[in-house]
PDB file of C-alpha atoms in Angstrom:
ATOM      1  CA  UNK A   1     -16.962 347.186  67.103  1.00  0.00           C
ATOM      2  CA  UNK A   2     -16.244 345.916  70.664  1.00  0.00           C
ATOM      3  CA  UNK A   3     -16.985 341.725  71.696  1.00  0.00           C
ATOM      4  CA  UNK A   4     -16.728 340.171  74.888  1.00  0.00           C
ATOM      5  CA  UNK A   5     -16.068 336.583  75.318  1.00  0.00           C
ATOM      6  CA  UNK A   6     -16.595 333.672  74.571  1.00  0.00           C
ATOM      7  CA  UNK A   7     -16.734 336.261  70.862  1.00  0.00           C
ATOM      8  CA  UNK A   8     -13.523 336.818  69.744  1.00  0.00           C
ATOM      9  CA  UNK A   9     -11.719 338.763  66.469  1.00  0.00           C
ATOM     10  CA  UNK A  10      -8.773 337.337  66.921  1.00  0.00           C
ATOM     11  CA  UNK A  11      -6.347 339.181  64.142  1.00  0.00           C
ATOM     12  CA  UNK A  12      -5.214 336.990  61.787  1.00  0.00           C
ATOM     13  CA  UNK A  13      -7.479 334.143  62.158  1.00  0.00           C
ATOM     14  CA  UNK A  14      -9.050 332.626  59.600  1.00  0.00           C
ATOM     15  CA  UNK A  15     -13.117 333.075  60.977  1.00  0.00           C
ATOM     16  CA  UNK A  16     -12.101 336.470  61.984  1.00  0.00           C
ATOM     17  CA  UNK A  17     -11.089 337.452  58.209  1.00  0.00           C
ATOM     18  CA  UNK A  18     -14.144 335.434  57.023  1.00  0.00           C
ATOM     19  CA  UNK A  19     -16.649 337.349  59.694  1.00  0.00           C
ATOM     20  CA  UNK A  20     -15.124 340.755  59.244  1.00  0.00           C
ATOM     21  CA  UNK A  21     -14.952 340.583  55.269  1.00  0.00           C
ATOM     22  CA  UNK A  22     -18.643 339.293  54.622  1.00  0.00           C
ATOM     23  CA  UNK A  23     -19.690 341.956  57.647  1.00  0.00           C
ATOM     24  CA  UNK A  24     -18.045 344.708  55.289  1.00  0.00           C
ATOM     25  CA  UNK A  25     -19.169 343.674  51.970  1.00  0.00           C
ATOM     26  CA  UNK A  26     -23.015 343.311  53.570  1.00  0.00           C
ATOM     27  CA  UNK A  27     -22.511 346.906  54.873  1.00  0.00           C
ATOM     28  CA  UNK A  28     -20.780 348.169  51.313  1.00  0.00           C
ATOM     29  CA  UNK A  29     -24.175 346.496  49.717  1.00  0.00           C
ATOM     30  CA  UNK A  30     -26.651 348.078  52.180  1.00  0.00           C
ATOM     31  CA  UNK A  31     -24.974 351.577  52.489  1.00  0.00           C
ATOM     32  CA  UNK A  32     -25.808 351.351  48.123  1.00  0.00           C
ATOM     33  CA  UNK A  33     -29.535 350.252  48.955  1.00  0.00           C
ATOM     34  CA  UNK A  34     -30.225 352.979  51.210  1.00  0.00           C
ATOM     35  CA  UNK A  35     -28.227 355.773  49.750  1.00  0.00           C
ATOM     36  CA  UNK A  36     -30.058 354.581  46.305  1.00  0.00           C
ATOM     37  CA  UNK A  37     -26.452 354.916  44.491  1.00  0.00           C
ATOM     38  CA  UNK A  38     -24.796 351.681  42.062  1.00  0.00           C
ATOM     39  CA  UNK A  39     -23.270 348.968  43.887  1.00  0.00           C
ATOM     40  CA  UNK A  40     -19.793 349.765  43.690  1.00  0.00           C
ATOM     41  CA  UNK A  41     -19.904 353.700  44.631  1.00  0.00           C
ATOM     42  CA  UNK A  42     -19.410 352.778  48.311  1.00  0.00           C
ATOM     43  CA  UNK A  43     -17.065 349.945  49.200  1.00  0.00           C
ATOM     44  CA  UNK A  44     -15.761 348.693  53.318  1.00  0.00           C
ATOM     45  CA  UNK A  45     -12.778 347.189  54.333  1.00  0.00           C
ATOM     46  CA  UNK A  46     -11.915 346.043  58.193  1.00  0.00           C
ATOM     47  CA  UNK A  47      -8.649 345.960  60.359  1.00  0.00           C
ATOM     48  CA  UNK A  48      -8.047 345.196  63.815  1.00  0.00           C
ATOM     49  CA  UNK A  49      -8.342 347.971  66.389  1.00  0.00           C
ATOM     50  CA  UNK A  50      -4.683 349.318  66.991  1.00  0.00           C
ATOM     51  CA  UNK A  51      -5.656 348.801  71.232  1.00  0.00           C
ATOM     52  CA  UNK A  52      -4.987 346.421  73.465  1.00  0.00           C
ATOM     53  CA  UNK A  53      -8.516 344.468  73.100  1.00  0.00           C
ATOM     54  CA  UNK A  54      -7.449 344.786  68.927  1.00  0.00           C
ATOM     55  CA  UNK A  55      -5.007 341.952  70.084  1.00  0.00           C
ATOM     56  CA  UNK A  56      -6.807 340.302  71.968  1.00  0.00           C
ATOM     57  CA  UNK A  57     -10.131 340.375  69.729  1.00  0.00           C
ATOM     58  CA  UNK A  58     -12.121 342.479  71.192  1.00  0.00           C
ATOM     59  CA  UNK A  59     -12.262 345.140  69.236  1.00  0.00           C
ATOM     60  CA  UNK A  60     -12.068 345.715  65.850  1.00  0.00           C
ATOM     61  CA  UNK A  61     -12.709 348.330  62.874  1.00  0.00           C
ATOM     62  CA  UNK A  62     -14.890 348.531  59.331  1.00  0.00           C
ATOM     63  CA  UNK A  63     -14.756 351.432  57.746  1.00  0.00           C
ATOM     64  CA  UNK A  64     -16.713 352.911  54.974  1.00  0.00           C
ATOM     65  CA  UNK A  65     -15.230 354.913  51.979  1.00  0.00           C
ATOM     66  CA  UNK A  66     -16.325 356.382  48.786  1.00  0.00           C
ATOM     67  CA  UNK A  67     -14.302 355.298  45.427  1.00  0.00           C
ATOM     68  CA  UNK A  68     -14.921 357.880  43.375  1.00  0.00           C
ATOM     69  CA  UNK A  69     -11.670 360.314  43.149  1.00  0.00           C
ATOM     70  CA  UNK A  70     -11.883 362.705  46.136  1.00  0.00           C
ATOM     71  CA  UNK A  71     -14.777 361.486  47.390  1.00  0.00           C
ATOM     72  CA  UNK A  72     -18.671 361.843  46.212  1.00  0.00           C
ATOM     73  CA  UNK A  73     -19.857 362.636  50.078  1.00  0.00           C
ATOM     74  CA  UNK A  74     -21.658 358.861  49.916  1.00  0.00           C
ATOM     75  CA  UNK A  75     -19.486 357.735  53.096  1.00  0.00           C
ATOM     76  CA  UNK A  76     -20.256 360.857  55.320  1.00  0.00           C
ATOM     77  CA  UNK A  77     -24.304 360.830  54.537  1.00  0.00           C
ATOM     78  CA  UNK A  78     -24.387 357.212  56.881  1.00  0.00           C
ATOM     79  CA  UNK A  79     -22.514 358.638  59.831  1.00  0.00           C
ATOM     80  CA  UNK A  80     -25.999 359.311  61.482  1.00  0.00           C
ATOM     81  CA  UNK A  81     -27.893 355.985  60.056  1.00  0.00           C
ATOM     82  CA  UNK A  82     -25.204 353.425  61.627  1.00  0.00           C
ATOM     83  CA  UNK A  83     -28.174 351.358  63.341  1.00  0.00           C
ATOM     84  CA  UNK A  84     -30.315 351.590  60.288  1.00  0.00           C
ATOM     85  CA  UNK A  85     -27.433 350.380  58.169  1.00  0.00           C
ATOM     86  CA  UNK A  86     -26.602 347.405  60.299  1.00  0.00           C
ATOM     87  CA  UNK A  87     -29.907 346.207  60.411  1.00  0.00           C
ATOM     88  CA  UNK A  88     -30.387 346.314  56.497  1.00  0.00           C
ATOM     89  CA  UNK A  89     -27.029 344.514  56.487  1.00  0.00           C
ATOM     90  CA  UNK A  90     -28.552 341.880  59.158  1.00  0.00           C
ATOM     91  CA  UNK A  91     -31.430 341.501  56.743  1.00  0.00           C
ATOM     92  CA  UNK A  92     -29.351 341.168  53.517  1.00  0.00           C
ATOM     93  CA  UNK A  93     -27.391 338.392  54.821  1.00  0.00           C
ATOM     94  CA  UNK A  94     -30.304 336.510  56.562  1.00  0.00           C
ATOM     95  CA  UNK A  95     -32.623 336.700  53.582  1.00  0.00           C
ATOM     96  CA  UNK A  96     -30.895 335.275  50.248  1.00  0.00           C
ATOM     97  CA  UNK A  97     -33.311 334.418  47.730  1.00  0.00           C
ATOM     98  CA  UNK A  98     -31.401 331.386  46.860  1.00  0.00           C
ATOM     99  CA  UNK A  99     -30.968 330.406  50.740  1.00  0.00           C
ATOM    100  CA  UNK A 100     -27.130 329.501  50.015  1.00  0.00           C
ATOM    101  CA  UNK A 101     -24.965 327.546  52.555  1.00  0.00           C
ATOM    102  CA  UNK A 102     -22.341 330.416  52.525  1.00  0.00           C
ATOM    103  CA  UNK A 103     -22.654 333.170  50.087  1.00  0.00           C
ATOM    104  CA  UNK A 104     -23.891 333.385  46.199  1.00  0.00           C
ATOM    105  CA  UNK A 105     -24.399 335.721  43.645  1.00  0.00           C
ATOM    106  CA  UNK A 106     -28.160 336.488  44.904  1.00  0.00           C
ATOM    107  CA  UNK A 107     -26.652 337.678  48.131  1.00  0.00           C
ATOM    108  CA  UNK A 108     -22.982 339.119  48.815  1.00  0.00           C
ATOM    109  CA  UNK A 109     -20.974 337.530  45.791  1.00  0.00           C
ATOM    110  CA  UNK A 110     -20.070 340.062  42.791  1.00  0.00           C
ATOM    111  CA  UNK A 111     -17.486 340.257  40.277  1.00  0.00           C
ATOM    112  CA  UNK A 112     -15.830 342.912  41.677  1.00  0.00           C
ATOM    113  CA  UNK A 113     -15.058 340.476  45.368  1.00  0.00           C
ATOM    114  CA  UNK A 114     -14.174 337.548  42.819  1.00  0.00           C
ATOM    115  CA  UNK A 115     -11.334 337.202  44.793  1.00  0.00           C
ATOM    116  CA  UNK A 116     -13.157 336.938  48.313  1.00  0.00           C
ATOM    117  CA  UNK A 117     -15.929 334.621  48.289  1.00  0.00           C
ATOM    118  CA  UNK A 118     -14.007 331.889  49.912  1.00  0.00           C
ATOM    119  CA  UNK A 119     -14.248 334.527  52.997  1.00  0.00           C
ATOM    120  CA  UNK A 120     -17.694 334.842  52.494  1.00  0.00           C
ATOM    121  CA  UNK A 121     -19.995 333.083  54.397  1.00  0.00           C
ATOM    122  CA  UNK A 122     -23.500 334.970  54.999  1.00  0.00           C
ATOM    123  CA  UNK A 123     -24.197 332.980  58.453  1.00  0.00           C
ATOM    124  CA  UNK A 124     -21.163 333.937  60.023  1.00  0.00           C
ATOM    125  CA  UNK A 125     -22.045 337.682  59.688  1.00  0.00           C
ATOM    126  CA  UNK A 126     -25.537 337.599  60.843  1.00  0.00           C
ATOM    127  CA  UNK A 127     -24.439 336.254  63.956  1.00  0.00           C
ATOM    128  CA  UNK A 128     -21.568 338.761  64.362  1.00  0.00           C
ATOM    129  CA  UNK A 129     -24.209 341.606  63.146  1.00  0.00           C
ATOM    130  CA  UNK A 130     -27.033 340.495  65.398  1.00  0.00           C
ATOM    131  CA  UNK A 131     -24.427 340.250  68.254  1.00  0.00           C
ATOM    132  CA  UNK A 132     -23.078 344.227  67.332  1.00  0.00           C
ATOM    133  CA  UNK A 133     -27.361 345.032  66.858  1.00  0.00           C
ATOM    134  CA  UNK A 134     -28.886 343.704  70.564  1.00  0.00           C
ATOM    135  CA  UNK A 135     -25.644 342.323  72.470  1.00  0.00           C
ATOM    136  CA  UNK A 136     -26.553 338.894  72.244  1.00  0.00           C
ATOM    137  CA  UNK A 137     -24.976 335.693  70.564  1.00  0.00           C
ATOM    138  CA  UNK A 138     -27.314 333.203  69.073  1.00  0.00           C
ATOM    139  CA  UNK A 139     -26.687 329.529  69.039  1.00  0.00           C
ATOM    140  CA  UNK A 140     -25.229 328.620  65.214  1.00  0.00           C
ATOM    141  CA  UNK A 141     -26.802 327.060  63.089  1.00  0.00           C
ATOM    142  CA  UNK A 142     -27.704 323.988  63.771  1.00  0.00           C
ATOM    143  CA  UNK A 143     -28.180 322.035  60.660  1.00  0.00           C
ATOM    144  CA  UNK A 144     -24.989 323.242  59.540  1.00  0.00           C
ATOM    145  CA  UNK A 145     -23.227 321.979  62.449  1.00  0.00           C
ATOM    146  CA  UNK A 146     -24.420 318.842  62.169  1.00  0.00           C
ATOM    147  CA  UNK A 147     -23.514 318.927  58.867  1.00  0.00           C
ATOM    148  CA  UNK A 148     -19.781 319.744  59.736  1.00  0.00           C
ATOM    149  CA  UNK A 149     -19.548 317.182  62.006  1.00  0.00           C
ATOM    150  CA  UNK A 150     -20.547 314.805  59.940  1.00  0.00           C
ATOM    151  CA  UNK A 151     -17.858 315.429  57.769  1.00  0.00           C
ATOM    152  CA  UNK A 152     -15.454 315.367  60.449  1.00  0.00           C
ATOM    153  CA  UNK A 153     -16.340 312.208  61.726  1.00  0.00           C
ATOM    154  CA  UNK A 154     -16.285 310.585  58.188  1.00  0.00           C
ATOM    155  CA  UNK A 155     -12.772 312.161  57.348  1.00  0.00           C
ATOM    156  CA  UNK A 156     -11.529 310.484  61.414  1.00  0.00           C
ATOM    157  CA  UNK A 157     -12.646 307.147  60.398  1.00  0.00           C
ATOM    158  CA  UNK A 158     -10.807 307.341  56.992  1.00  0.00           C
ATOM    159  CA  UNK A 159      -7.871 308.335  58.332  1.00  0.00           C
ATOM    160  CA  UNK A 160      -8.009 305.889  61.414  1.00  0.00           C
ATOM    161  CA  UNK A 161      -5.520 303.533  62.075  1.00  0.00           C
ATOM    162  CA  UNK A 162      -7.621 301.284  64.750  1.00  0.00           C
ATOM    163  CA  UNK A 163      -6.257 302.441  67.291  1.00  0.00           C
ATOM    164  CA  UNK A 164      -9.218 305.309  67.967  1.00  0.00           C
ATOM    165  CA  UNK A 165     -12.667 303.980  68.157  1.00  0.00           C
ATOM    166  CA  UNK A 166     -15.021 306.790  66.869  1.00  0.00           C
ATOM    167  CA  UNK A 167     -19.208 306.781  67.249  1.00  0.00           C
ATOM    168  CA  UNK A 168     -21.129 309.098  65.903  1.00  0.00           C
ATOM    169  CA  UNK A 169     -24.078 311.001  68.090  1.00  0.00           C
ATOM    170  CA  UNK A 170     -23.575 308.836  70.390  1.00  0.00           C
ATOM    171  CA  UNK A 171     -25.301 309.043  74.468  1.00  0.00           C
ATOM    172  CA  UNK A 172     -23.348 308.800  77.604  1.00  0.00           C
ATOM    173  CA  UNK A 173     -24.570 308.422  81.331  1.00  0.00           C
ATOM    174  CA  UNK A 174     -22.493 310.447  83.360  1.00  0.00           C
ATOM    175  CA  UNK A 175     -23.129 310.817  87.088  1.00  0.00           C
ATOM    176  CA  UNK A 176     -22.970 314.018  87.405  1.00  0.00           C
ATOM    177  CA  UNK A 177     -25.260 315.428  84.733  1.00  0.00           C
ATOM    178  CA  UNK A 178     -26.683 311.901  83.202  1.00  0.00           C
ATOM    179  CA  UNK A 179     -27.338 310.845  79.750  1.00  0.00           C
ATOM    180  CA  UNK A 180     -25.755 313.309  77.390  1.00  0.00           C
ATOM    181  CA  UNK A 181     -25.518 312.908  73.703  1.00  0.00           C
ATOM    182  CA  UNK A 182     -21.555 313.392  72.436  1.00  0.00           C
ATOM    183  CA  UNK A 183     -21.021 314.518  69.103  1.00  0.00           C
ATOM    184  CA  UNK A 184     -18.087 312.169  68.351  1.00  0.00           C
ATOM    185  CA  UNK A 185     -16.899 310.029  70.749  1.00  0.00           C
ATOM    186  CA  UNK A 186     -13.720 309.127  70.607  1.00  0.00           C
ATOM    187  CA  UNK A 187     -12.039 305.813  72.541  1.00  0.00           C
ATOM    188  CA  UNK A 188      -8.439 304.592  73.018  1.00  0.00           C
ATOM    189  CA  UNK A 189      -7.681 300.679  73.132  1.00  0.00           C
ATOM    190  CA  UNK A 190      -6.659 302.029  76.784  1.00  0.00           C
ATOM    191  CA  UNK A 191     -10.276 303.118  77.267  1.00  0.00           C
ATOM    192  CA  UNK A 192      -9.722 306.751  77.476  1.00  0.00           C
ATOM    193  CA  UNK A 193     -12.080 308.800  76.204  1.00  0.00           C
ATOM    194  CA  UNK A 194     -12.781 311.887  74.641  1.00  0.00           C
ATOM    195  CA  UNK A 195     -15.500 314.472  73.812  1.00  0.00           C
ATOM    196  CA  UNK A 196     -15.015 315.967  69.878  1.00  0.00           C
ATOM    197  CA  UNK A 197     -17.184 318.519  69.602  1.00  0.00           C
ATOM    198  CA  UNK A 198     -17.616 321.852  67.264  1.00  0.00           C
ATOM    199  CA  UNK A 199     -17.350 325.520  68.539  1.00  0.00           C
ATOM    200  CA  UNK A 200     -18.892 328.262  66.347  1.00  0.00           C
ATOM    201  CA  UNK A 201     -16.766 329.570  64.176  1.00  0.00           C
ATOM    202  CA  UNK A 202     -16.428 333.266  66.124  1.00  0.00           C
ATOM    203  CA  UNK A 203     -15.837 330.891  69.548  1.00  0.00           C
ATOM    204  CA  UNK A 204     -13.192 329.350  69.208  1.00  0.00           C
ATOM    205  CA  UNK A 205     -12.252 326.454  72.079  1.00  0.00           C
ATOM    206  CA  UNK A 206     -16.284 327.621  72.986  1.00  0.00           C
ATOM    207  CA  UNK A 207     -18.905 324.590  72.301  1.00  0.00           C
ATOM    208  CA  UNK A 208     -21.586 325.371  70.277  1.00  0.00           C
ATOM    209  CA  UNK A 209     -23.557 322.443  72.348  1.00  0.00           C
ATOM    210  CA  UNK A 210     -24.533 323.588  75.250  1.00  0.00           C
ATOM    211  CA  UNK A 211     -24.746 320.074  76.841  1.00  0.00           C
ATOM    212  CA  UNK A 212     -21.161 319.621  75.839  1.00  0.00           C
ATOM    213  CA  UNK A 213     -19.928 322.973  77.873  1.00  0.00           C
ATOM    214  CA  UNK A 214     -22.277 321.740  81.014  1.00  0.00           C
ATOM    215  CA  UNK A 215     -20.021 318.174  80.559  1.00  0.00           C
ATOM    216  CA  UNK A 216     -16.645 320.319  80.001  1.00  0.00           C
ATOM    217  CA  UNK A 217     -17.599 321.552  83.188  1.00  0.00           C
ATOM    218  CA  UNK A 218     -18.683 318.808  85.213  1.00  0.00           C
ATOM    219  CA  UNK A 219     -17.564 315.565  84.189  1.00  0.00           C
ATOM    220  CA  UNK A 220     -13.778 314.804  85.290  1.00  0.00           C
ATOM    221  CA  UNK A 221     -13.835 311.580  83.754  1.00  0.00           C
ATOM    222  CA  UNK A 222     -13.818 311.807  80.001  1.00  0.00           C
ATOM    223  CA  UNK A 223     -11.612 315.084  77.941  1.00  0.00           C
ATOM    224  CA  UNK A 224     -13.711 317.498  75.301  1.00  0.00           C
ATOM    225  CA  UNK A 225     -12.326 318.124  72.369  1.00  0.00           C
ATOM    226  CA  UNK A 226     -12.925 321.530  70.825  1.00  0.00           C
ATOM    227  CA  UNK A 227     -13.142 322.279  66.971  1.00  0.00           C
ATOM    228  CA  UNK A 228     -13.970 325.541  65.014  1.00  0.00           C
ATOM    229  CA  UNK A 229     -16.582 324.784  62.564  1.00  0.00           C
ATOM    230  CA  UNK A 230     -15.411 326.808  60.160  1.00  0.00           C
ATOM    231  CA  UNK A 231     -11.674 325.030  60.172  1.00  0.00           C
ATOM    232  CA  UNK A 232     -13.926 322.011  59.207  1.00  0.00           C
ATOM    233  CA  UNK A 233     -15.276 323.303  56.400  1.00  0.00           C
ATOM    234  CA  UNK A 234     -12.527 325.291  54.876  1.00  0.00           C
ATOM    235  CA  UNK A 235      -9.786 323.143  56.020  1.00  0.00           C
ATOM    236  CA  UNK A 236     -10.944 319.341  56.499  1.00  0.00           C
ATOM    237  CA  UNK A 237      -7.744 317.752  56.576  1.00  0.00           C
ATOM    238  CA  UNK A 238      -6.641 320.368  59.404  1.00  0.00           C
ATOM    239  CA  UNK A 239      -9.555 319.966  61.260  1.00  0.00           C
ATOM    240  CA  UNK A 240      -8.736 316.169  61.095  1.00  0.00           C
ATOM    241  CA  UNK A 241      -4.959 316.254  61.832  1.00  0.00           C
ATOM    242  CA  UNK A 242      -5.782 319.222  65.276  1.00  0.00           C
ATOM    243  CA  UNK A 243      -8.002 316.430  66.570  1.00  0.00           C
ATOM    244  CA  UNK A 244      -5.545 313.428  66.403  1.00  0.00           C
ATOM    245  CA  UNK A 245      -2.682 315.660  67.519  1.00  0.00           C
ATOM    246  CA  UNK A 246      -4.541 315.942  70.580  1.00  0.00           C
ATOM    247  CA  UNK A 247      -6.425 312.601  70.999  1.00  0.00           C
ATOM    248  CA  UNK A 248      -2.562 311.823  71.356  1.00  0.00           C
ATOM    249  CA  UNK A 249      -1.254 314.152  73.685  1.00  0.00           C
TER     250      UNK A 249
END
């Protein structure tokens, strides 16, 4: 699977594990539908790409196996269907009957993956699949990342000290591109001022706003803040403690 930027699978990371593990069970799940075998038969695990672009995130590999002993031929059957088994995979995770925030047991969760579904997160893979389907990245959801930054903001005014003012959705008139509405603004009793916004969670340091990456670009007078949204929501008090490292620095 190759990426360009801003997209990356950064080894390691956090979104990249959570992309590339609900990407493979989606697959494992619609390889099973259209092979009409039982769930379990067919099972997908990821890695990096062992390349240069594998470490830098461009590139990495799911692969397909069977799980019976010495193999029941399931695997090799799909080597000719690949775009008909990514789109049944784009469908699966698009479509959940119970129209789940991340994953559930009416879409992706089983017992089997007990020990995943904290990497599962059905949104995060139909962006990655739709990218791999027609080479282009849609905006992420919206409602859920005003939902994340909603939580942000109410964990930076917890843990405030004073010394940061913080307003929520909040417009600014800048010269160069006028009124544009920040997602958290933050303000030092100096009067320095900053831009906390959240990327998508497979572009990283990337806003998701695209008024925010016109005033990144533009606007020399006030510093953007980056956050992945999926740090937020698996990792609050990280999310939190990234952004005050840097409203200090």
């Amino acid at each position: 699977m190759d990426v360009t930027t801003p997209l990356r699978l950064l080894p390691g990371h956090y979104p990249t594990d959570v992309a590339l593990r609900t990407v493979s069970e989606a697959l494992a799940k619609a390889a099973s539908q259209l092979l009409e075998i039982e769930p379990g038969e067919l099972m997908a695990e990821y890695r990096p790409s062992l390349t240069p672009e594998g470490r830098e995130g461009l590139k990495a590999e799911i692969f397909l196996y069977d799980t019976l002993p010495g193999g029941a031929g399931f695997a090799s059957q799909l080597v000719d269907r690949g775009t008909e088994l990514f789109q049944r995979a784009l469908h699966l995770v698009r479509t959940c009957p119970e129209k789940c925030d991340a994953s559930c047991y009416r879409c992706l969760r089983s017992f089997k993956n007990k020990f995943e579904h904290r990497l599962l997160d059905r949104h995060v893979a139909a962006d990655l699949l739709q990218y791999l389907l027609t080479g282009t990245l849609s905006e992420f959801d919206e409602k859920r990342l005003k939902d994340s930054t909603a939580l942000l903001y109410r964990d930076l005014l917890r843990q405030g000290d004073g010394s940061i003012d913080f307003k929520a959705d909040f417009t600014v008139n800048f010269k160069s591109i006028g009124d544009t509405e920040i997602p958290i603004l933050a303000t030092t009793k100096n009067g320095e001022r900053f831009a906390i916004a959240l990327s998508g969670p497979l572009t990283t340091d990337h806003p998701a706003s695209p008024s925010i990456r016109e005033l990144r670009e533009k606007a020399n007078n006030i510093r953007v803040i980056v956050i992945n949204e999926l740090l937020v929501r698996g990792n609050l008090p990280a999310a939190t403690r990234e952004v005050r490292q840097l409203l200090s620095t």
